[in-house]
Amino acid sequence: MKKTHQRRRRTSTLGLVCFAFALQLLAVSSAKADDGYRLWLRYDPLPANVSKEYRALVTSVVVQGQSQTLDAVRAELVGGLTGLLGGAVPAALKVERDGAVVVGTPSNSPLVDSLDWGRQLAALGPEGFRIRSARVGGHNVTVIASQGEVGALYGAFHFLRLLQTERPINRLDVSERPRLQLRVLNHWDNLDRSVERGYAGRSLWDWDALPQKVDPRLVDYARANASIGINGSVLNNVNSNSKSLGADYLQKTKAIADTFRPYGVRVYLSARFSAPIELDGLKTADPLDPEVAAWWKRKADEIYKLIPDFGGFLVKANSEGQPGPRTYNRDHVDGANMLAAALAPHKGVVIWRAFVYDAKPGYDRAAAAYEQLQPFDGKFAPNVLLQVKNGAIDFQPREPFHPLFGAMPKTQMMLEAQITQEYLGHSNHLVFLAPMWREVLDSDTRVKGKGSTVSKVLDGTLFGQKITGMAGVANTGTDRNWTGHDFGQANWYAFGRLAWNPDAPSKQIADEWIKMTLTREPKALAVVERIMLESRGAVVDYMTPLGLHHIMWGGHHYGPAPWENKFERADWNPVYYHKADAAGLGFDRTATGSNAVAQYSPEVRAVFADPSAVPEKYLLWFQHVPWDRRMSSGRILWDELALHYQRGVDWVRAARKDWDSLSGVIDPERHGAVARKLEIQERDAVAWRDACLLYFQTFSKRPLPRGVEPARKTLEEYKAKSLLQIDSPDH
Ligand code: BDP
């Protein structure tokens, strides 16, 4: 007996030693490896010379008052500053020495109140903030102040970002406020945790475990959003299930809302228009039926009782098989305003999607949304926003701006961007999307003279709209690194930064993200920044150059299939979009064709309709062009097209080399993961080039120009299998 005991003890001591050793090993290797979970909030120690300077200016964190948001502010600053400076930066109750970081609002912090900043803070609003180096109680301190607690949290993240990006903090005088009010992620998440167009694992919302169990990861999701100013999250797919409005699911949604609230993230739900029928057996969902309107009012009351700061409903109506008012011979305004009336007493909004394109024989899909919605300008209730995709077709690698921007001056309009890369290589391709979104935000609608940019339509400067916003279809999931591709994180980040300030330059956004997430080493930084800023242009080159669009494989939209013509609806087939024939290539949207150009203001229309004025990047979007037409380079269209495809492939090869040169600078785990994805990206770029050129060549009947490599496979081989069938990259 005794012996056994002893042996057991010895084994367990040995076990402990082994365990400790393993832990140590883990600690050593985890110092180097990085699984990407921490996103841009890593807070690893800054270089000694940098942190030394900061240390004199940052010695303690003074957050007076108690609330969940203030607790979050305190925890973020203490954790973040301690990590960055490599030594404890404790929380304190008062300013006792130089270097205190004082955070709060005039109403919860006597220190902030004593500064008499009320007027300035009022001008910045409850989400805006002021950061100033100041003297408080005879000490040099930094004050982060806002009218609202969430603004103070945003200010805290801003301050941390200054340190993370190694900016001076000794003479701070920062005033910030968000330019758009609703900065919202749209999750296309289903109740079974699958994610439509999601490429990063499963949905973050574990509906089965909720409301009893809330995954702690949701706090990190909310923190990440708050750090870039995202203040809303639509939890469920726009192709929605009525169940999410049922009493049991509302309890689950309440648990999520309670988790997000301290971080200023409000929840919204996609509402299925036929929910009154499906949930409670009403005979109709006709928006003009008083019983239907009463049902929605009761539903809204029920929701707000549980979630007092509920954001509102997002609605995809009469689009791709979804029910809507038109099912009952009513119109979009009838539908949206009925829901708006239910939400108005609670200050909720209806976000009505403009993604509608009922097919008519011979119609142009690019013109459909404008035709169906523009006539309703001025008719929507004050708490309705129209959510319009960046372009008129569907999240293509490049589209000219949607003609609805600028065309509905009496309607509140939000931009819908897609962060998840449905048409841009899923989570396999490195594509930094900020330049793409910049392109649409900077587009000049010309409706009120030069400078009538989309960003001015959105932020209300052009037409004075009261509620403003921007939505991004999320790319997050249960993958450890959140977004599948480590660089997908940069698109989540960029979306938030642009929703905060639609004029933020892509380079600045990339620079911040790289420094916070990957490396601050100047040479490596420059390499990564160049890769990111060029990446979107490269994807356009190897997928859809010169204005081509929607030539992806049907269904999953991954890889090329310009030959596709099997779908019943003409406008789901690539051949509908490129219109290749013996004469040339491209969709004629001028007066000789669909005349969709007429939907733009006269100045813009004149440019897009004129073959010699239209920018070449949009050429084949607007015009059907002969194969031998002379381009600005002096080459004919066919040669130019082929060289674009080749250029895209060359870019990926060069990017792979550049990335390889960074091994040793970037931690091995993420470096290796990105390198493996770049390998897939090269394979895909080659397939895109080959498949498209082989197919278009059957019409152009011309040889490949010099400098373009011959195809690796035959057209038949490319047609036989989609890129997803060839092997199974992560999906
Ligand atoms: C398309 C997607 C589809 C979405 C639709 C939408 O292919 O999955 O449901 O957009 O935006 O891009 O509603």
XYZ file of C-alpha atoms and ligand atoms in Angstrom:
744
model
C 0.000 0.000 0.000
C 2.642 2.429 1.107
C 4.790 1.538 -1.847
C 2.078 2.160 -4.334
C 1.442 5.437 -2.728
C 5.007 6.446 -2.977
C 5.213 5.371 -6.551
C 2.146 7.342 -7.329
C 3.593 10.401 -5.694
C 6.799 10.001 -7.613
C 4.928 9.659 -10.891
C 2.882 12.679 -10.138
C 5.976 14.721 -9.260
C 7.479 13.621 -12.509
C 4.226 14.482 -14.207
C 4.327 17.942 -12.736
C 7.890 18.498 -13.851
C 7.004 17.368 -17.348
C 3.957 19.600 -17.343
C 5.995 22.579 -16.215
C 8.545 21.873 -18.890
C 5.857 21.615 -21.504
C 4.407 24.888 -20.318
C 7.795 26.492 -20.583
C 8.215 25.166 -24.089
C 4.822 26.510 -24.948
C 5.740 29.894 -23.539
C 8.941 30.011 -25.554
C 7.333 28.966 -28.792
C 4.232 31.091 -28.328
C 6.434 34.131 -27.943
C 7.333 33.581 -31.550
C 4.319 31.924 -33.054
C 1.153 33.898 -33.471
C -2.145 32.373 -34.423
C -3.661 35.733 -35.371
C -6.392 35.584 -32.735
C -5.460 38.940 -31.231
C -6.032 40.746 -34.522
C -4.639 44.300 -34.421
C -4.911 44.422 -30.628
C -1.745 42.460 -29.902
C -0.006 44.822 -27.456
C 3.359 43.051 -27.612
C 6.233 45.101 -26.151
C 7.477 48.014 -28.233
C 11.208 48.305 -28.919
C 13.047 49.398 -25.754
C 14.065 52.822 -27.073
C 10.489 53.635 -28.040
C 8.861 52.394 -24.854
C 11.415 54.282 -22.804
C 10.146 57.555 -24.200
C 6.534 56.588 -23.689
C 7.184 55.403 -20.139
C 7.821 58.929 -18.949
C 4.481 60.001 -20.383
C 2.402 57.007 -19.353
C 2.538 55.864 -15.750
C -1.021 55.091 -14.653
C -4.588 54.870 -15.848
C -7.202 56.941 -14.047
C -10.760 56.060 -14.995
C -13.175 57.442 -12.448
C -16.698 56.097 -12.195
C -18.169 52.650 -12.532
C -19.935 51.061 -15.429
C -19.374 48.131 -17.738
C -18.062 50.428 -20.434
C -15.718 52.209 -18.051
C -14.497 48.835 -16.799
C -13.770 47.924 -20.401
C -11.872 51.200 -20.884
C -9.794 50.560 -17.781
C -9.052 46.941 -18.663
C -8.095 47.785 -22.235
C -5.761 50.599 -21.239
C -4.131 48.786 -18.324
C -3.677 45.600 -20.384
C -2.667 47.377 -23.568
C -0.247 49.865 -22.044
C 1.314 47.291 -19.751
C 1.891 45.019 -22.733
C 3.233 47.715 -25.032
C 5.520 49.290 -22.460
C 6.731 45.992 -21.071
C 5.987 46.876 -17.442
C 2.977 47.491 -15.243
C 0.869 50.566 -15.940
C -1.586 50.278 -13.049
C -5.044 51.685 -12.606
C -5.215 54.498 -10.043
C -8.044 56.372 -8.415
C -6.536 59.815 -8.720
C -3.763 61.703 -10.411
C -0.764 61.278 -8.178
C 2.073 61.905 -10.548
C 2.996 62.901 -14.088
C 1.994 60.475 -16.793
C -1.520 59.652 -15.681
C -3.898 58.823 -18.496
C -7.215 60.281 -17.383
C -10.284 58.966 -19.171
C -13.959 59.721 -18.781
C -16.955 61.911 -19.435
C -17.826 65.165 -17.646
C -20.691 63.410 -15.895
C -18.790 60.423 -14.529
C -15.361 61.925 -13.967
C -14.869 64.977 -11.705
C -11.391 65.291 -13.211
C -12.727 65.569 -16.739
C -15.516 67.829 -15.549
C -13.015 70.205 -13.969
C -11.475 70.875 -17.392
C -14.560 72.696 -18.582
C -14.550 71.081 -22.024
C -18.327 70.731 -22.162
C -18.786 72.809 -25.292
C -16.075 71.069 -27.302
C -17.233 67.643 -26.228
C -20.842 68.454 -27.068
C -19.724 69.386 -30.583
C -18.052 65.976 -30.966
C -21.095 64.048 -29.757
C -21.317 60.950 -27.583
C -19.146 58.855 -29.912
C -16.553 61.542 -30.565
C -13.615 62.260 -28.287
C -10.873 64.673 -27.432
C -7.358 63.631 -26.439
C -5.093 66.337 -25.026
C -1.897 66.639 -23.132
C -2.921 68.758 -20.164
C -2.082 69.756 -16.604
C -4.345 68.344 -13.944
C -3.739 68.855 -10.221
C -0.241 70.116 -10.914
C 0.726 67.078 -13.015
C 1.362 66.551 -16.699
C -1.231 64.085 -17.884
C -3.056 62.910 -20.968
C -6.813 63.363 -20.939
C -9.129 61.257 -23.083
C -12.602 62.720 -22.819
C -15.969 62.328 -24.439
C -19.535 63.285 -23.856
C -20.415 59.581 -23.836
C -18.787 56.512 -22.364
C -18.531 54.782 -25.712
C -16.757 57.856 -27.056
C -14.300 57.526 -24.174
C -13.743 53.888 -25.142
C -13.123 54.902 -28.763
C -10.672 57.513 -27.486
C -8.854 54.884 -25.436
C -8.439 52.702 -28.521
C -7.250 55.723 -30.477
C -4.638 56.458 -27.834
C -3.466 52.839 -27.841
C -3.230 52.984 -31.622
C -0.919 55.993 -31.359
C 1.471 53.920 -29.276
C 1.054 50.800 -31.366
C 2.013 52.791 -34.445
C 4.801 54.619 -32.600
C 3.395 58.120 -32.955
C 4.398 60.988 -30.658
C 2.150 61.428 -27.623
C 3.847 64.288 -25.827
C 1.819 67.187 -27.214
C -1.474 65.662 -28.096
C -4.429 67.628 -29.363
C -6.786 65.259 -31.131
C -10.471 65.787 -31.834
C -12.352 63.037 -33.596
C -15.933 62.239 -34.380
C -17.380 59.617 -36.707
C -18.565 60.975 -40.035
C -21.212 58.277 -40.441
C -23.692 57.289 -37.763
C -24.479 53.641 -38.457
C -21.261 51.665 -38.898
C -22.594 48.197 -39.159
C -21.457 44.685 -39.947
C -23.924 42.486 -41.795
C -23.508 38.836 -40.924
C -24.946 36.466 -43.471
C -25.104 33.828 -40.730
C -27.737 31.138 -40.674
C -29.291 29.644 -37.563
C -27.539 26.299 -38.205
C -24.231 28.212 -37.940
C -23.439 27.955 -41.621
C -22.431 31.292 -43.133
C -23.573 32.293 -46.596
C -20.439 33.406 -48.432
C -18.414 32.765 -45.286
C -14.910 31.358 -45.641
C -13.610 31.427 -42.075
C -15.319 28.559 -40.338
C -18.730 28.624 -38.767
C -20.880 31.403 -37.386
C -19.643 32.985 -34.183
C -23.169 32.781 -32.728
C -23.767 29.453 -31.057
C -27.569 29.552 -31.101
C -27.939 26.153 -29.432
C -25.863 27.145 -26.411
C -27.428 30.605 -26.106
C -28.798 32.226 -24.000
C -27.376 30.167 -21.114
C -23.866 30.120 -22.490
C -22.263 33.086 -24.198
C -18.953 32.297 -25.854
C -16.310 34.612 -24.308
C -15.053 35.117 -27.830
C -17.998 37.430 -28.365
C -16.378 39.919 -26.015
C -13.280 39.931 -28.192
C -15.466 40.388 -31.255
C -17.095 43.413 -29.625
C -13.732 44.805 -28.491
C -12.322 44.484 -31.990
C -15.322 46.296 -33.425
C -15.174 49.047 -30.825
C -11.483 49.533 -31.535
C -12.367 50.635 -35.080
C -15.651 52.339 -34.283
C -18.088 49.718 -35.575
C -21.293 50.256 -33.622
C -23.735 47.756 -35.025
C -24.017 44.116 -35.957
C -26.821 42.503 -37.919
C -26.676 38.981 -36.589
C -28.496 36.946 -39.194
C -28.508 36.404 -42.923
C -30.475 38.727 -45.191
C -31.908 35.539 -46.661
C -33.535 35.199 -43.320
C -35.425 32.695 -41.299
C -38.504 33.932 -39.428
C -37.450 31.862 -36.441
C -34.926 34.490 -35.456
C -37.868 36.746 -34.557
C -39.512 34.083 -32.391
C -39.636 34.525 -28.605
C -36.937 31.900 -27.889
C -34.467 33.314 -30.383
C -35.061 36.827 -29.106
C -33.853 35.631 -25.694
C -30.679 34.409 -27.357
C -30.270 37.674 -29.224
C -30.750 39.525 -25.951
C -27.809 37.603 -24.458
C -25.636 38.686 -27.373
C -26.870 42.274 -27.119
C -26.032 42.344 -23.405
C -22.512 41.143 -24.222
C -21.969 43.739 -26.931
C -23.545 46.701 -25.123
C -20.541 47.803 -23.040
C -18.603 48.129 -26.308
C -21.198 50.291 -28.024
C -22.192 47.596 -30.519
C -25.951 47.444 -31.024
C -27.613 44.411 -32.492
C -29.948 44.410 -35.460
C -31.848 41.553 -37.081
C -32.672 40.722 -40.652
C -36.451 40.499 -40.751
C -38.227 38.087 -43.017
C -41.166 39.876 -44.520
C -43.459 36.865 -44.229
C -42.704 36.326 -40.523
C -46.296 37.108 -39.378
C -47.514 34.176 -41.452
C -44.736 31.780 -40.494
C -44.567 32.589 -36.801
C -48.179 33.280 -35.927
C -50.277 31.918 -38.740
C -51.545 35.211 -40.116
C -53.185 34.747 -43.490
C -51.114 37.394 -45.184
C -48.060 39.599 -44.779
C -49.619 42.380 -46.857
C -48.097 45.568 -45.432
C -51.361 47.474 -45.798
C -53.340 44.940 -43.797
C -53.952 46.446 -40.322
C -53.469 43.071 -38.639
C -50.061 42.715 -40.220
C -49.015 46.193 -39.151
C -50.265 45.449 -35.631
C -48.270 42.211 -35.569
C -45.056 44.060 -36.396
C -45.810 46.700 -33.769
C -46.243 44.007 -31.148
C -43.055 42.328 -32.327
C -41.121 45.580 -32.084
C -42.473 46.201 -28.569
C -41.472 42.668 -27.549
C -37.946 43.155 -28.906
C -37.400 46.528 -27.244
C -38.584 45.233 -23.917
C -35.702 42.768 -24.057
C -33.201 44.911 -25.916
C -33.855 48.606 -25.280
C -31.094 49.719 -27.653
C -31.990 47.332 -30.475
C -30.837 48.885 -33.770
C -33.611 47.848 -36.116
C -34.428 45.619 -39.076
C -32.458 44.920 -42.216
C -34.701 43.711 -45.017
C -34.058 41.916 -48.279
C -37.431 42.050 -49.925
C -38.537 40.746 -53.292
C -35.073 39.764 -54.270
C -33.771 36.325 -55.206
C -36.917 34.593 -53.986
C -37.329 36.470 -50.696
C -40.874 37.565 -49.845
C -41.719 41.254 -49.786
C -44.460 43.800 -50.325
C -44.567 43.142 -54.046
C -45.742 39.631 -53.266
C -48.985 41.411 -52.273
C -48.975 43.928 -55.105
C -47.701 46.635 -52.793
C -44.497 48.549 -53.328
C -41.182 48.970 -51.535
C -42.373 52.103 -49.752
C -45.483 50.358 -48.405
C -43.275 47.604 -46.998
C -40.510 49.731 -45.558
C -42.771 52.362 -44.039
C -45.021 49.817 -42.349
C -41.976 48.342 -40.569
C -40.645 51.823 -39.881
C -43.871 52.754 -38.106
C -43.450 49.770 -35.783
C -39.882 50.758 -34.909
C -40.254 54.547 -34.791
C -41.566 54.797 -31.194
C -38.401 52.980 -30.104
C -36.065 55.009 -32.313
C -35.211 51.959 -34.403
C -34.461 52.088 -38.113
C -35.394 50.049 -41.159
C -32.542 49.362 -43.499
C -34.133 48.440 -46.813
C -31.837 46.780 -49.300
C -31.684 48.033 -52.867
C -30.431 44.696 -54.198
C -33.485 44.022 -56.357
C -33.413 42.847 -59.929
C -36.568 41.220 -61.190
C -35.783 39.824 -64.606
C -37.670 41.032 -67.639
C -36.980 39.734 -71.129
C -34.030 41.582 -72.601
C -33.440 43.700 -69.533
C -30.112 44.903 -68.144
C -29.602 43.782 -64.570
C -27.339 46.774 -63.954
C -30.311 49.075 -64.524
C -32.892 47.178 -62.458
C -32.422 48.587 -58.952
C -32.560 52.168 -60.171
C -35.682 51.454 -62.209
C -37.439 49.876 -59.248
C -36.404 52.277 -56.507
C -35.514 55.707 -57.868
C -39.163 56.643 -58.484
C -39.763 56.363 -54.725
C -37.364 59.152 -53.822
C -38.819 61.230 -51.012
C -41.447 58.651 -50.097
C -39.639 56.684 -47.401
C -40.303 57.371 -43.707
C -37.665 59.368 -41.771
C -36.322 56.222 -40.055
C -35.757 54.286 -43.278
C -32.400 53.997 -45.005
C -31.836 52.460 -48.401
C -28.786 50.198 -48.396
C -27.109 50.237 -51.805
C -24.231 48.022 -52.915
C -21.178 49.815 -54.258
C -21.949 48.809 -57.825
C -25.067 47.932 -59.785
C -24.346 44.227 -60.309
C -22.922 42.446 -57.300
C -19.662 42.981 -55.419
C -17.449 42.415 -58.438
C -13.682 43.012 -58.240
C -14.376 46.301 -59.994
C -17.633 48.078 -60.741
C -18.403 51.685 -61.556
C -20.384 53.340 -58.746
C -24.055 52.439 -58.383
C -26.254 54.895 -60.320
C -28.573 55.248 -57.308
C -25.886 57.276 -55.507
C -26.803 60.868 -56.092
C -30.073 59.957 -57.788
C -32.291 59.970 -54.680
C -31.554 63.263 -52.914
C -34.575 62.917 -50.614
C -33.734 59.403 -49.466
C -31.280 58.384 -46.777
C -28.732 56.128 -48.322
C -26.180 53.721 -46.868
C -23.379 52.031 -48.734
C -23.208 48.236 -48.589
C -19.683 46.929 -49.044
C -18.732 43.274 -48.996
C -15.832 42.476 -46.700
C -16.068 38.751 -47.274
C -14.468 37.957 -50.618
C -17.289 36.183 -52.416
C -16.037 37.112 -55.879
C -12.440 37.850 -54.926
C -10.897 34.490 -54.177
C -12.695 33.743 -50.892
C -10.252 33.433 -48.006
C -7.516 32.163 -50.316
C -6.510 35.366 -52.080
C -4.651 38.258 -50.539
C -6.696 41.296 -51.568
C -6.717 44.513 -49.573
C -10.102 46.053 -50.221
C -9.600 49.629 -49.007
C -8.538 50.837 -52.487
C -11.677 49.283 -53.953
C -13.921 51.044 -51.459
C -11.969 54.274 -51.917
C -12.714 54.049 -55.625
C -16.460 54.084 -55.031
C -16.337 56.630 -52.181
C -14.300 59.002 -54.339
C -16.482 58.566 -57.423
C -17.973 61.863 -58.471
C -21.707 61.643 -59.163
C -21.584 65.251 -60.434
C -25.224 65.711 -59.376
C -24.436 68.984 -57.645
C -21.467 69.991 -59.714
C -17.870 68.800 -59.447
C -16.974 67.155 -56.146
C -20.376 65.510 -55.531
C -18.666 62.363 -54.400
C -20.348 59.235 -53.096
C -18.770 59.887 -49.689
C -20.592 63.234 -49.586
C -23.853 61.555 -50.531
C -23.296 59.141 -47.658
C -22.267 61.541 -44.910
C -25.115 63.942 -45.626
C -23.022 66.915 -46.775
C -24.588 66.820 -50.219
C -28.273 66.364 -49.450
C -28.427 66.851 -45.691
C -29.741 63.422 -44.827
C -30.354 62.954 -41.124
C -29.320 59.333 -40.654
C -26.125 58.188 -42.311
C -24.253 54.911 -42.445
C -22.213 52.215 -44.072
C -22.588 48.438 -43.889
C -20.044 45.717 -44.537
C -20.872 42.063 -45.160
C -18.651 40.448 -42.560
C -15.824 38.009 -43.189
C -15.595 36.687 -39.633
C -16.087 33.150 -38.411
C -14.902 30.606 -35.873
C -11.474 30.175 -37.469
C -8.845 30.907 -34.866
C -7.648 33.931 -36.847
C -11.258 35.100 -37.380
C -11.089 35.662 -41.137
C -9.474 32.565 -42.660
C -6.747 34.521 -44.433
C -4.586 36.550 -42.069
C -4.874 39.497 -44.450
C -8.660 39.238 -44.350
C -8.354 40.922 -40.968
C -7.094 44.026 -42.754
C -10.387 44.273 -44.631
C -12.430 44.132 -41.439
C -10.122 46.820 -40.066
C -10.331 48.939 -43.225
C -14.107 48.772 -43.268
C -14.282 50.158 -39.745
C -11.793 52.926 -40.430
C -13.614 53.998 -43.600
C -17.023 53.930 -41.936
C -15.540 56.235 -39.300
C -13.947 58.477 -41.889
C -14.924 57.819 -45.513
C -12.017 60.005 -46.637
C -9.291 57.985 -44.887
C -6.511 57.133 -47.366
C -5.867 53.435 -48.105
C -2.159 53.864 -47.432
C -2.751 55.204 -43.961
C -5.146 52.371 -43.153
C -2.697 49.758 -44.434
C 0.176 51.352 -42.569
C -1.714 51.324 -39.259
C -2.902 47.783 -39.668
C 0.519 46.418 -40.596
C 2.224 48.113 -37.665
C -0.395 46.912 -35.222
C -0.754 43.422 -36.619
C 2.346 42.267 -38.440
C 5.511 44.276 -38.198
C 6.942 47.712 -37.475
C 10.273 46.904 -39.055
C 10.551 49.668 -41.716
C 11.746 47.561 -44.650
C 9.237 44.805 -44.040
C 6.529 47.385 -43.514
C 7.245 48.925 -46.902
C 7.129 45.530 -48.614
C 3.845 44.497 -47.010
C 2.292 47.888 -47.650
C 3.146 47.714 -51.342
C 1.739 44.196 -51.625
C -1.475 45.305 -49.959
C -1.951 48.476 -51.957
C -1.300 46.736 -55.276
C -3.251 43.581 -54.531
C -6.701 44.691 -55.602
C -5.446 45.975 -58.959
C -3.766 42.616 -59.474
C -6.936 40.664 -58.781
C -8.803 42.786 -61.293
C -6.011 42.058 -63.802
C -6.148 38.293 -63.457
C -9.915 37.998 -63.018
C -11.842 40.749 -64.780
C -9.686 43.404 -66.472
C -10.913 46.368 -68.525
C -14.470 46.335 -67.162
C -15.287 42.624 -67.488
C -17.544 41.326 -64.723
C -19.415 38.322 -63.360
C -17.502 35.672 -65.275
C -16.929 33.514 -62.189
C -17.982 29.891 -61.851
C -21.693 29.717 -60.991
C -22.899 29.117 -57.448
C -19.733 29.421 -55.405
C -18.253 32.187 -57.583
C -14.713 30.834 -57.209
C -12.563 30.641 -60.323
C -13.261 31.413 -63.977
C -16.184 30.191 -66.100
C -16.711 32.792 -68.851
C -18.277 30.062 -71.014
C -21.077 29.361 -68.522
C -24.560 29.492 -70.012
C -26.536 26.850 -68.192
C -28.590 28.827 -65.692
C -32.240 29.356 -66.428
C -32.037 33.045 -65.604
C -29.985 34.699 -68.318
C -28.520 37.180 -65.839
C -26.921 34.437 -63.780
C -24.769 33.396 -66.724
C -21.347 34.886 -67.489
C -22.087 34.993 -71.238
C -24.829 37.513 -70.450
C -22.224 39.873 -69.005
C -19.296 39.741 -71.405
C -21.202 39.270 -74.676
C -18.139 38.022 -76.536
C -18.683 37.441 -80.246
C -16.705 37.545 -83.465
C -17.016 41.329 -83.537
C -15.734 42.031 -80.056
C -16.284 42.012 -76.321
C -18.279 43.870 -73.656
C -21.799 44.917 -72.622
C -23.212 47.826 -74.561
C -24.884 49.999 -71.968
C -24.927 53.090 -74.179
C -27.888 54.352 -76.213
C -27.246 51.684 -78.848
C -27.572 49.021 -76.152
C -29.398 48.914 -72.811
C -28.841 52.645 -72.254
C -28.178 52.064 -68.544
C -25.742 54.994 -68.786
C -28.813 57.241 -68.842
C -29.191 56.599 -65.102
C -26.094 58.661 -64.361
C -26.022 62.460 -64.279
C -25.470 64.054 -67.711
C -21.773 64.763 -67.067
C -21.020 61.220 -65.937
C -23.180 59.709 -68.650
C -21.311 61.676 -71.306
C -18.031 60.137 -70.154
C -19.246 56.551 -69.757
C -21.066 56.597 -73.103
C -18.188 58.025 -75.092
C -15.811 55.339 -76.396
C -12.917 57.750 -76.387
C -13.629 59.200 -72.929
C -14.677 56.204 -70.834
C -11.845 55.147 -68.518
C -10.367 51.900 -69.846
C -10.914 50.235 -66.496
C -14.681 50.454 -67.210
C -14.523 50.023 -70.985
C -16.138 46.591 -71.323
C -18.687 47.399 -68.636
C -20.215 50.080 -70.824
C -19.313 49.237 -74.384
C -19.090 46.388 -76.835
C -15.663 46.899 -78.344
C -14.043 45.422 -81.491
C -11.132 43.059 -80.819
C -8.808 45.268 -82.820
C -9.818 48.562 -81.270
C -6.757 50.711 -80.452
C -6.183 51.237 -76.738
C -4.294 54.094 -75.111
C -1.175 51.928 -75.005
C -1.263 51.691 -78.793
C -2.076 47.976 -78.585
C -5.299 46.421 -79.806
C -7.961 45.344 -77.294
C -7.165 41.631 -77.572
C -3.471 42.131 -76.882
C -4.193 44.538 -74.059
C -6.612 42.100 -72.459
C -4.122 39.248 -72.660
C -1.352 41.372 -71.175
C -3.564 42.386 -68.265
C -4.171 38.731 -67.445
C -0.442 38.042 -67.639
C 0.350 41.075 -65.506
C -1.946 39.744 -62.798
C -0.122 36.418 -62.758
C 3.267 38.134 -62.716
C 2.171 40.211 -59.772
C 1.265 37.180 -57.678
C 4.629 35.587 -58.460
C 6.464 38.744 -57.426
C 4.340 39.046 -54.287
C 5.264 35.489 -53.335
C 8.950 36.316 -53.634
C 8.528 39.494 -51.632
C 6.626 37.650 -48.970
C 9.239 34.890 -48.810
C 11.875 37.546 -48.167
C 10.070 38.406 -44.937
C 10.562 35.061 -43.252
C 12.277 35.773 -39.970
C 10.641 39.184 -39.732
C 7.045 37.976 -39.540
C 6.346 35.215 -37.012
C 6.628 31.776 -38.596
C 3.046 30.705 -38.034
C 1.413 33.561 -39.890
C 4.243 33.816 -42.401
C 3.814 30.186 -43.342
C 0.039 30.398 -43.494
C 0.113 33.395 -45.829
C 2.815 31.794 -47.986
C 0.618 28.726 -48.462
C -2.340 30.891 -49.444
C -0.195 32.830 -51.926
C 0.704 29.547 -53.566
C -2.996 28.843 -54.113
C -3.446 32.402 -55.344
C -0.780 31.884 -58.003
C -2.364 28.630 -59.123
C -5.721 30.395 -59.377
C -4.333 33.422 -61.203
C -2.777 31.142 -63.818
C -6.071 29.296 -64.223
C -7.947 32.587 -64.598
C -5.556 33.812 -67.262
C -5.545 30.573 -69.198
C -9.237 29.810 -69.016
C -10.341 33.315 -69.958
C -7.852 33.788 -72.757
C -8.459 30.337 -74.252
C -12.185 30.980 -74.209
C -12.117 34.548 -75.543
C -9.638 33.447 -78.184
C -12.361 31.273 -79.728
C -13.991 34.596 -80.666
C -11.024 36.880 -81.260
C -9.203 34.261 -83.349
C -5.940 36.017 -82.621
C -2.634 34.742 -81.267
C -1.419 35.615 -77.803
C 0.806 38.681 -77.894
C 4.458 38.455 -76.984
C 4.986 38.256 -73.237
C 1.910 36.148 -72.516
C 2.646 32.568 -71.547
C 0.868 29.754 -73.347
C -1.923 28.058 -71.414
C -1.035 25.202 -69.083
C -4.129 23.168 -69.923
C -6.733 22.985 -72.648
C -9.998 24.887 -72.550
C -11.870 21.609 -72.158
C -9.828 20.775 -69.077
C -10.582 24.134 -67.515
C -14.263 23.696 -68.305
C -14.377 20.224 -66.778
C -13.661 21.187 -63.180
C -13.961 24.331 -61.142
C -10.968 25.452 -59.121
C -12.760 24.257 -56.011
C -12.922 20.742 -57.385
C -9.240 20.566 -58.267
C -8.189 20.460 -54.660
C -9.725 21.682 -51.496
C -8.327 24.951 -50.299
C -9.741 26.165 -47.003
C -13.401 27.040 -47.151
C -25.046 37.874 -53.730
C -24.769 36.573 -53.070
C -25.945 35.987 -52.352
C -26.607 37.055 -51.498
C -26.954 38.242 -52.340
C -27.479 39.417 -51.546
O -24.324 35.676 -54.067
O -25.486 34.915 -51.590
O -27.741 36.553 -50.871
O -25.808 38.736 -52.956
O -26.750 40.388 -51.413
O -23.812 38.497 -53.830
O -28.601 39.390 -51.085
